[in-house]
């Protein structure tokens, strides 16, 4: 553990305690298959929040929560004029979630607070751990709701008015579990934000890397495509006189595949939803509706992919006598994380000699919104088979500990370099 140029000294996290915290909190909402069902603002969520308060207070932290229920556990720094360097993620889960998504980031941050507390290590900035409310978005859509309010992407009023499938308002559920705080969400200066998370993809495991140095989050665009041809009798309509919407669609699906492959390995393209009408075995299909999902770490590449798709569609339309409309329904630009924070993570991984590689997140996280308001980055660790949002989700104790160690040293590095 030597060789780290002074920053962090020999302070490391207690990996066994971190693992036992993961198992202990997994009881709140435990499912028979070994996963967790801990939907936001439910009784199980209240239980894990109460545990978070007790445990952080026992480490000498002051725990507060804001008007969206986001929890903040603060360990004071030596310079009271500085805003906190923050770490965080979420303790809510999907309805059939695992023990690691989000949880590793919060409990890994807790392991950092514990390491600082037990070693008596002082920092200039306060160090703060955040548990974000409703990251998953499965009870109240959309996802990352409260970090979104914190960053000014959504207004608090619209967020509080969201309802779940039973018609329960977000605000009522928040008040109901006792976590609607007085501090207005977002009125909370921060100096930086670090989020530790499982990769939720297969790359680190396949390449036997322990740490993913996350440089950003890929951009994403969703389209809805309607192809209109002409219904016809499957026996009586000669091939030359057909306007077969499904055959045209097949060419477009193939185009999505080849366009994404042309921009490999960064780009991905998917047609995941398709409705064929009238969907009858002896009728030439007259209309098809389908979705297209294009993603790449670079927004300019997505624009080029869209152009290629549109020009293929124009060609298919004119060759096949089809009418094709393409509507952009969602545009989520790529996020590039802060170079100083990324460098802090890279140096931290090197200091432990953990095998590491740069990686771009394929999924959204609270860090996406935090990147809009403060220097931000993420640390990934492998998860088995890339499986997530699933009760089978699994990670190795050693990797979880490594991730928390990198978080610890990255935070200490940022404490020295940031103001
Ligand atoms: Zn997550």
JSON list of N, CA and C in Angstrom, two decimals, residues 73 125 156 159 189 206 234 279 288 293 412:
[
{"chain": "A", "resi": 73, "resn": "UNK", "atom": "N", "xyz": [-24.53, 13.04, 5.62]},
{"chain": "A", "resi": 73, "resn": "UNK", "atom": "CA", "xyz": [-23.77, 12.76, 6.85]},
{"chain": "A", "resi": 73, "resn": "UNK", "atom": "C", "xyz": [-22.44, 13.49, 6.74]},
{"chain": "A", "resi": 125, "resn": "UNK", "atom": "N", "xyz": [-11.47, 20.12, 3.84]},
{"chain": "A", "resi": 125, "resn": "UNK", "atom": "CA", "xyz": [-12.90, 20.22, 3.57]},
{"chain": "A", "resi": 125, "resn": "UNK", "atom": "C", "xyz": [-13.67, 19.31, 4.53]},
{"chain": "A", "resi": 156, "resn": "UNK", "atom": "N", "xyz": [-38.70, 21.43, -7.46]},
{"chain": "A", "resi": 156, "resn": "UNK", "atom": "CA", "xyz": [-39.16, 20.66, -6.31]},
{"chain": "A", "resi": 156, "resn": "UNK", "atom": "C", "xyz": [-40.67, 20.45, -6.37]},
{"chain": "A", "resi": 159, "resn": "UNK", "atom": "N", "xyz": [-41.58, 17.63, -8.61]},
{"chain": "A", "resi": 159, "resn": "UNK", "atom": "CA", "xyz": [-41.15, 16.34, -8.04]},
{"chain": "A", "resi": 159, "resn": "UNK", "atom": "C", "xyz": [-42.09, 15.92, -6.91]},
{"chain": "A", "resi": 189, "resn": "UNK", "atom": "N", "xyz": [-24.18, 23.93, -0.70]},
{"chain": "A", "resi": 189, "resn": "UNK", "atom": "CA", "xyz": [-22.96, 24.02, -1.52]},
{"chain": "A", "resi": 189, "resn": "UNK", "atom": "C", "xyz": [-22.10, 22.76, -1.40]},
{"chain": "A", "resi": 206, "resn": "UNK", "atom": "N", "xyz": [-14.79, -9.10, -17.72]},
{"chain": "A", "resi": 206, "resn": "UNK", "atom": "CA", "xyz": [-14.21, -9.80, -18.87]},
{"chain": "A", "resi": 206, "resn": "UNK", "atom": "C", "xyz": [-12.72, -9.49, -19.01]},
{"chain": "A", "resi": 234, "resn": "UNK", "atom": "N", "xyz": [-52.26, -11.66, -49.34]},
{"chain": "A", "resi": 234, "resn": "UNK", "atom": "CA", "xyz": [-50.98, -12.35, -49.47]},
{"chain": "A", "resi": 234, "resn": "UNK", "atom": "C", "xyz": [-50.92, -13.25, -50.69]},
{"chain": "A", "resi": 279, "resn": "UNK", "atom": "N", "xyz": [-50.85, -7.57, -38.67]},
{"chain": "A", "resi": 279, "resn": "UNK", "atom": "CA", "xyz": [-50.29, -8.76, -38.01]},
{"chain": "A", "resi": 279, "resn": "UNK", "atom": "C", "xyz": [-51.17, -9.99, -38.24]},
{"chain": "A", "resi": 288, "resn": "UNK", "atom": "N", "xyz": [-46.03, -0.46, -39.81]},
{"chain": "A", "resi": 288, "resn": "UNK", "atom": "CA", "xyz": [-45.19, -0.94, -38.71]},
{"chain": "A", "resi": 288, "resn": "UNK", "atom": "C", "xyz": [-44.74, 0.26, -37.89]},
{"chain": "A", "resi": 293, "resn": "UNK", "atom": "N", "xyz": [-33.03, 2.99, -30.44]},
{"chain": "A", "resi": 293, "resn": "UNK", "atom": "CA", "xyz": [-32.24, 3.51, -29.32]},
{"chain": "A", "resi": 293, "resn": "UNK", "atom": "C", "xyz": [-30.79, 3.58, -29.79]},
{"chain": "A", "resi": 412, "resn": "UNK", "atom": "N", "xyz": [-9.41, 12.10, -0.57]},
{"chain": "A", "resi": 412, "resn": "UNK", "atom": "CA", "xyz": [-8.30, 12.77, 0.11]},
{"chain": "A", "resi": 412, "resn": "UNK", "atom": "C", "xyz": [-7.45, 13.57, -0.88]}
]
